[in-house]
Amino acid sequence: MVHIKDIPARPSKSDIDALAKFSPATIHEAQGRRGALSSRLKPVDYRMKLCGPAFTVKSSPRDNIMLQLAINYAKPGDIIVVSAGEYEEAGSFGDVLANACLAKGIGGLVTDTGVRDTLQLRELGFPVFSLSTCIKGTVKETIGTTNDSIIVGGEIINPGDVIVGDADGLVVVRRSEVAEAAKLSQAREDAEAGFIEAYKAGKSVIEVSNLEPVLKAKGLVVEA
């Protein structure tokens, strides 16, 4: 018997909203260069962004029955994250299922297999990140699991971990670390704003980044 499990606990909406202000790159750097998913996972459209708790799905390659079950049981704001064996030659999701997601208020889809109907997905604006684009259809045969820990893009994704994505890529933040990651990301953005102001004031990148002692230690010689 297979049980459909919900996310055991979702981070608070206020914590998710605070994290959503920052790019995946900023979050990745701020949390110690952790959590970046493989750069092979790309958004269907560069304007697409997502941020929300992961509703995780384990699926078989070329089979989207578990994805459809996830759409049925996911809550508004959830990001459906599908592990399907990094199989590129399947179009497991398209405009029909995107409309089902939009009707439920689902926040986005991340999948390590293929999707199709990309023109329509761009027009709908539903955020989709996938391994490939493929027109080949799927079957509905093999039951998998929902809301167990999975691996997608080389990262362990636990149910309720927060997934953040934009044109540059995807990052995962552990459910218990969302508030702290937002604080660290704000501190990083504040520091970078200071760097930019220093550049505008005429300081060099070596001055701003305090590279002189590092370069000296490595034996850099500047010849006039």
mmCIF file of C-alpha atoms in Angstrom:
data_model
loop_
_atom_site.group_PDB
_atom_site.id
_atom_site.type_symbol
_atom_site.label_atom_id
_atom_site.label_comp_id
_atom_site.label_asym_id
_atom_site.label_seq_id
_atom_site.Cartn_x
_atom_site.Cartn_y
_atom_site.Cartn_z
ATOM 1 C CA MET A 1 0.000 0.000 0.000
ATOM 2 C CA VAL A 2 1.281 3.475 -0.918
ATOM 3 C CA HIS A 3 0.415 6.445 1.291
ATOM 4 C CA ILE A 4 0.129 10.000 -0.012
ATOM 5 C CA LYS A 5 1.999 12.107 2.548
ATOM 6 C CA ASP A 6 1.775 15.845 3.001
ATOM 7 C CA ILE A 7 4.688 18.126 3.907
ATOM 8 C CA PRO A 8 5.240 17.484 7.638
ATOM 9 C CA ALA A 9 5.686 21.194 8.419
ATOM 10 C CA ARG A 10 5.886 24.243 6.205
ATOM 11 C CA PRO A 11 8.002 27.280 7.116
ATOM 12 C CA SER A 12 5.986 30.359 7.990
ATOM 13 C CA LYS A 13 4.745 32.525 5.149
ATOM 14 C CA SER A 14 6.562 35.523 6.613
ATOM 15 C CA ASP A 15 9.890 33.667 6.559
ATOM 16 C CA ILE A 16 9.310 32.485 2.982
ATOM 17 C CA ASP A 17 8.342 36.008 1.888
ATOM 18 C CA ALA A 18 11.504 37.401 3.487
ATOM 19 C CA LEU A 19 13.663 34.863 1.628
ATOM 20 C CA ALA A 20 11.874 35.509 -1.676
ATOM 21 C CA LYS A 21 13.384 39.013 -1.820
ATOM 22 C CA PHE A 22 16.798 37.554 -2.641
ATOM 23 C CA SER A 23 18.257 35.811 -5.662
ATOM 24 C CA PRO A 24 19.340 32.164 -5.517
ATOM 25 C CA ALA A 25 22.933 33.308 -6.091
ATOM 26 C CA THR A 26 22.818 35.622 -3.072
ATOM 27 C CA ILE A 27 21.233 32.938 -0.898
ATOM 28 C CA HIS A 28 23.765 30.335 -2.035
ATOM 29 C CA GLU A 29 26.694 32.582 -1.136
ATOM 30 C CA ALA A 30 25.099 33.813 2.098
ATOM 31 C CA GLN A 31 24.542 30.313 3.469
ATOM 32 C CA GLY A 32 28.150 29.314 2.941
ATOM 33 C CA ARG A 33 27.968 28.352 -0.732
ATOM 34 C CA ARG A 34 25.541 25.565 0.039
ATOM 35 C CA GLY A 35 22.373 24.377 -1.641
ATOM 36 C CA ALA A 36 22.884 25.177 -5.323
ATOM 37 C CA LEU A 37 21.121 22.690 -7.591
ATOM 38 C CA SER A 38 22.774 21.593 -10.826
ATOM 39 C CA SER A 39 22.994 24.312 -13.469
ATOM 40 C CA ARG A 40 21.534 21.808 -15.925
ATOM 41 C CA LEU A 41 18.105 22.615 -14.466
ATOM 42 C CA LYS A 42 16.853 25.653 -16.386
ATOM 43 C CA PRO A 43 13.698 27.785 -16.337
ATOM 44 C CA VAL A 44 11.436 27.561 -19.366
ATOM 45 C CA ASP A 45 11.544 31.374 -19.489
ATOM 46 C CA TYR A 46 14.242 33.616 -18.009
ATOM 47 C CA ARG A 47 11.592 35.786 -16.342
ATOM 48 C CA MET A 48 10.279 32.902 -14.234
ATOM 49 C CA LYS A 49 10.864 32.979 -10.483
ATOM 50 C CA LEU A 50 9.716 30.743 -7.661
ATOM 51 C CA CYS A 51 10.048 30.492 -3.900
ATOM 52 C CA GLY A 52 8.189 28.102 -1.663
ATOM 53 C CA PRO A 53 8.209 24.871 0.344
ATOM 54 C CA ALA A 54 9.110 21.711 -1.561
ATOM 55 C CA PHE A 55 6.350 19.147 -2.097
ATOM 56 C CA THR A 56 8.661 16.294 -3.048
ATOM 57 C CA VAL A 57 7.785 13.502 -5.468
ATOM 58 C CA LYS A 58 9.618 10.320 -6.421
ATOM 59 C CA SER A 59 8.614 9.255 -9.918
ATOM 60 C CA SER A 60 9.696 6.709 -12.496
ATOM 61 C CA PRO A 61 11.251 7.884 -15.781
ATOM 62 C CA ARG A 62 8.724 8.504 -18.574
ATOM 63 C CA ASP A 63 5.847 8.265 -16.100
ATOM 64 C CA ASN A 64 3.931 11.246 -14.713
ATOM 65 C CA ILE A 65 1.257 9.630 -12.566
ATOM 66 C CA MET A 66 3.005 10.758 -9.376
ATOM 67 C CA LEU A 67 3.337 14.302 -10.704
ATOM 68 C CA GLN A 68 -0.409 14.381 -11.288
ATOM 69 C CA LEU A 69 -1.026 13.085 -7.768
ATOM 70 C CA ALA A 70 1.263 15.793 -6.408
ATOM 71 C CA ILE A 71 -0.707 18.466 -8.243
ATOM 72 C CA ASN A 72 -3.868 17.072 -6.694
ATOM 73 C CA TYR A 73 -2.555 17.086 -3.114
ATOM 74 C CA ALA A 74 -0.158 20.054 -3.035
ATOM 75 C CA LYS A 75 -1.218 23.209 -1.217
ATOM 76 C CA PRO A 76 -1.211 26.790 -2.544
ATOM 77 C CA GLY A 77 2.318 28.154 -2.639
ATOM 78 C CA ASP A 78 3.994 24.734 -2.682
ATOM 79 C CA ILE A 79 6.761 24.044 -5.185
ATOM 80 C CA ILE A 80 6.409 20.543 -6.636
ATOM 81 C CA VAL A 81 9.880 18.986 -6.890
ATOM 82 C CA VAL A 82 10.088 15.788 -8.926
ATOM 83 C CA SER A 83 12.895 13.230 -8.922
ATOM 84 C CA ALA A 84 12.487 11.153 -12.099
ATOM 85 C CA GLY A 85 15.945 9.728 -12.656
ATOM 86 C CA GLU A 86 17.427 12.629 -14.650
ATOM 87 C CA TYR A 87 15.702 11.289 -17.750
ATOM 88 C CA GLU A 88 15.761 13.883 -20.523
ATOM 89 C CA GLU A 89 13.723 12.105 -23.215
ATOM 90 C CA ALA A 90 10.236 12.658 -21.807
ATOM 91 C CA GLY A 91 7.776 15.536 -21.797
ATOM 92 C CA SER A 92 6.194 14.909 -18.410
ATOM 93 C CA PHE A 93 4.454 18.282 -17.984
ATOM 94 C CA GLY A 94 2.797 20.786 -20.307
ATOM 95 C CA ASP A 95 0.164 23.469 -20.603
ATOM 96 C CA VAL A 96 -2.786 21.333 -19.447
ATOM 97 C CA LEU A 97 -1.168 20.432 -16.132
ATOM 98 C CA ALA A 98 0.158 23.977 -15.782
ATOM 99 C CA ASN A 99 -3.420 25.221 -15.865
ATOM 100 C CA ALA A 100 -4.290 22.690 -13.152
ATOM 101 C CA CYS A 101 -1.439 24.070 -11.034
ATOM 102 C CA LEU A 102 -2.494 27.665 -11.571
ATOM 103 C CA ALA A 103 -6.080 26.848 -10.613
ATOM 104 C CA LYS A 104 -4.811 25.490 -7.277
ATOM 105 C CA GLY A 105 -2.334 28.286 -6.600
ATOM 106 C CA ILE A 106 0.711 26.002 -6.725
ATOM 107 C CA GLY A 107 3.909 28.052 -6.767
ATOM 108 C CA GLY A 108 5.966 26.235 -9.384
ATOM 109 C CA LEU A 109 7.531 23.018 -10.642
ATOM 110 C CA VAL A 110 11.100 21.734 -10.521
ATOM 111 C CA THR A 111 11.763 18.442 -12.303
ATOM 112 C CA ASP A 112 14.845 16.497 -13.356
ATOM 113 C CA THR A 113 13.117 15.246 -16.480
ATOM 114 C CA GLY A 114 11.653 17.014 -19.523
ATOM 115 C CA VAL A 115 8.652 19.232 -20.148
ATOM 116 C CA ARG A 116 6.850 20.379 -23.299
ATOM 117 C CA ASP A 117 4.421 23.048 -24.561
ATOM 118 C CA THR A 118 7.025 25.621 -23.605
ATOM 119 C CA LEU A 119 5.487 28.425 -25.652
ATOM 120 C CA GLN A 120 2.212 28.010 -23.794
ATOM 121 C CA LEU A 121 4.032 27.715 -20.468
ATOM 122 C CA ARG A 122 5.720 31.060 -21.135
ATOM 123 C CA GLU A 123 2.381 32.649 -21.979
ATOM 124 C CA LEU A 124 0.794 31.214 -18.820
ATOM 125 C CA GLY A 125 3.714 32.404 -16.686
ATOM 126 C CA PHE A 126 3.674 29.341 -14.451
ATOM 127 C CA PRO A 127 7.255 28.870 -13.179
ATOM 128 C CA VAL A 128 8.787 25.642 -14.533
ATOM 129 C CA PHE A 129 12.410 24.525 -14.146
ATOM 130 C CA SER A 130 13.402 21.331 -15.949
ATOM 131 C CA LEU A 131 16.293 19.257 -17.213
ATOM 132 C CA SER A 132 15.126 19.341 -20.827
ATOM 133 C CA THR A 133 12.429 20.172 -23.326
ATOM 134 C CA CYS A 134 11.026 17.078 -25.022
ATOM 135 C CA ILE A 135 7.858 16.325 -27.009
ATOM 136 C CA LYS A 136 7.784 12.613 -26.106
ATOM 137 C CA GLY A 137 4.776 11.618 -24.021
ATOM 138 C CA THR A 138 4.697 9.696 -20.747
ATOM 139 C CA VAL A 139 2.702 6.822 -19.250
ATOM 140 C CA LYS A 140 0.777 6.583 -15.989
ATOM 141 C CA GLU A 141 1.834 3.221 -14.602
ATOM 142 C CA THR A 142 4.189 3.242 -11.632
ATOM 143 C CA ILE A 143 3.345 4.460 -8.145
ATOM 144 C CA GLY A 144 6.107 6.271 -6.297
ATOM 145 C CA THR A 145 6.187 8.359 -3.128
ATOM 146 C CA THR A 146 5.375 11.867 -1.973
ATOM 147 C CA ASN A 147 7.144 13.956 0.643
ATOM 148 C CA ASP A 148 10.109 11.737 1.313
ATOM 149 C CA SER A 149 13.664 13.060 0.956
ATOM 150 C CA ILE A 150 14.799 12.965 -2.681
ATOM 151 C CA ILE A 151 17.848 13.996 -4.701
ATOM 152 C CA VAL A 152 17.338 16.525 -7.483
ATOM 153 C CA GLY A 153 20.106 18.450 -9.193
ATOM 154 C CA GLY A 154 22.702 16.835 -6.943
ATOM 155 C CA GLU A 155 21.099 18.143 -3.741
ATOM 156 C CA ILE A 156 19.056 16.391 -1.088
ATOM 157 C CA ILE A 157 15.610 17.990 -0.985
ATOM 158 C CA ASN A 158 13.515 17.356 2.111
ATOM 159 C CA PRO A 159 9.780 18.037 2.175
ATOM 160 C CA GLY A 160 9.269 21.580 3.421
ATOM 161 C CA ASP A 161 12.747 22.795 2.472
ATOM 162 C CA VAL A 162 12.411 26.061 0.583
ATOM 163 C CA ILE A 163 13.286 26.160 -3.121
ATOM 164 C CA VAL A 164 14.220 29.502 -4.683
ATOM 165 C CA GLY A 165 14.714 29.917 -8.428
ATOM 166 C CA ASP A 166 15.281 32.583 -11.049
ATOM 167 C CA ALA A 167 17.000 32.977 -14.424
ATOM 168 C CA ASP A 168 20.376 32.036 -12.933
ATOM 169 C CA GLY A 169 19.352 28.788 -11.257
ATOM 170 C CA LEU A 170 17.964 27.115 -8.147
ATOM 171 C CA VAL A 171 18.951 26.877 -4.495
ATOM 172 C CA VAL A 172 17.524 24.893 -1.590
ATOM 173 C CA VAL A 173 17.341 26.214 1.969
ATOM 174 C CA ARG A 174 16.724 23.804 4.819
ATOM 175 C CA ARG A 175 13.345 24.239 6.450
ATOM 176 C CA SER A 176 14.880 25.098 9.814
ATOM 177 C CA GLU A 177 17.265 27.674 8.322
ATOM 178 C CA VAL A 178 14.911 29.865 6.275
ATOM 179 C CA ALA A 179 14.784 32.851 8.657
ATOM 180 C CA GLU A 180 18.562 32.794 9.206
ATOM 181 C CA ALA A 181 19.233 32.504 5.457
ATOM 182 C CA ALA A 182 17.116 35.608 4.845
ATOM 183 C CA LYS A 183 19.087 37.561 7.476
ATOM 184 C CA LEU A 184 22.427 36.435 6.025
ATOM 185 C CA SER A 185 21.258 37.303 2.515
ATOM 186 C CA GLN A 186 20.282 40.808 3.594
ATOM 187 C CA ALA A 187 23.697 41.296 5.198
ATOM 188 C CA ARG A 188 25.372 40.165 1.984
ATOM 189 C CA GLU A 189 23.289 42.552 -0.119
ATOM 190 C CA ASP A 190 24.107 45.422 2.247
ATOM 191 C CA ALA A 191 27.826 44.643 1.924
ATOM 192 C CA GLU A 192 27.621 44.477 -1.866
ATOM 193 C CA ALA A 193 25.794 47.815 -1.959
ATOM 194 C CA GLY A 194 28.753 49.247 -0.048
ATOM 195 C CA PHE A 195 31.173 47.810 -2.607
ATOM 196 C CA ILE A 196 29.250 49.429 -5.449
ATOM 197 C CA GLU A 197 29.276 52.826 -3.734
ATOM 198 C CA ALA A 198 33.027 52.501 -3.192
ATOM 199 C CA TYR A 199 33.566 51.758 -6.897
ATOM 200 C CA LYS A 200 31.483 54.801 -7.806
ATOM 201 C CA ALA A 201 33.642 56.885 -5.453
ATOM 202 C CA GLY A 202 36.717 55.872 -7.426
ATOM 203 C CA LYS A 203 38.168 53.034 -5.389
ATOM 204 C CA SER A 204 39.691 50.073 -7.228
ATOM 205 C CA VAL A 205 38.557 46.469 -6.953
ATOM 206 C CA ILE A 206 41.854 45.685 -5.222
ATOM 207 C CA GLU A 207 41.146 48.297 -2.551
ATOM 208 C CA VAL A 208 37.512 47.378 -2.070
ATOM 209 C CA SER A 209 38.181 43.642 -1.816
ATOM 210 C CA ASN A 210 41.395 44.139 0.196
ATOM 211 C CA LEU A 211 43.319 42.012 -2.291
ATOM 212 C CA GLU A 212 46.747 43.628 -1.893
ATOM 213 C CA PRO A 213 47.997 41.361 0.961
ATOM 214 C CA VAL A 214 46.585 38.286 -0.784
ATOM 215 C CA LEU A 215 48.281 39.123 -4.084
ATOM 216 C CA LYS A 216 51.529 39.991 -2.336
ATOM 217 C CA ALA A 217 51.514 36.651 -0.510
ATOM 218 C CA LYS A 218 51.063 34.858 -3.816
ATOM 219 C CA GLY A 219 54.023 36.660 -5.357
ATOM 220 C CA LEU A 220 52.204 38.849 -7.855
ATOM 221 C CA VAL A 221 54.512 41.255 -9.636
ATOM 222 C CA VAL A 222 53.078 44.204 -11.541
ATOM 223 C CA GLU A 223 55.355 45.394 -14.339
ATOM 224 C CA ALA A 224 54.997 48.966 -15.523
#
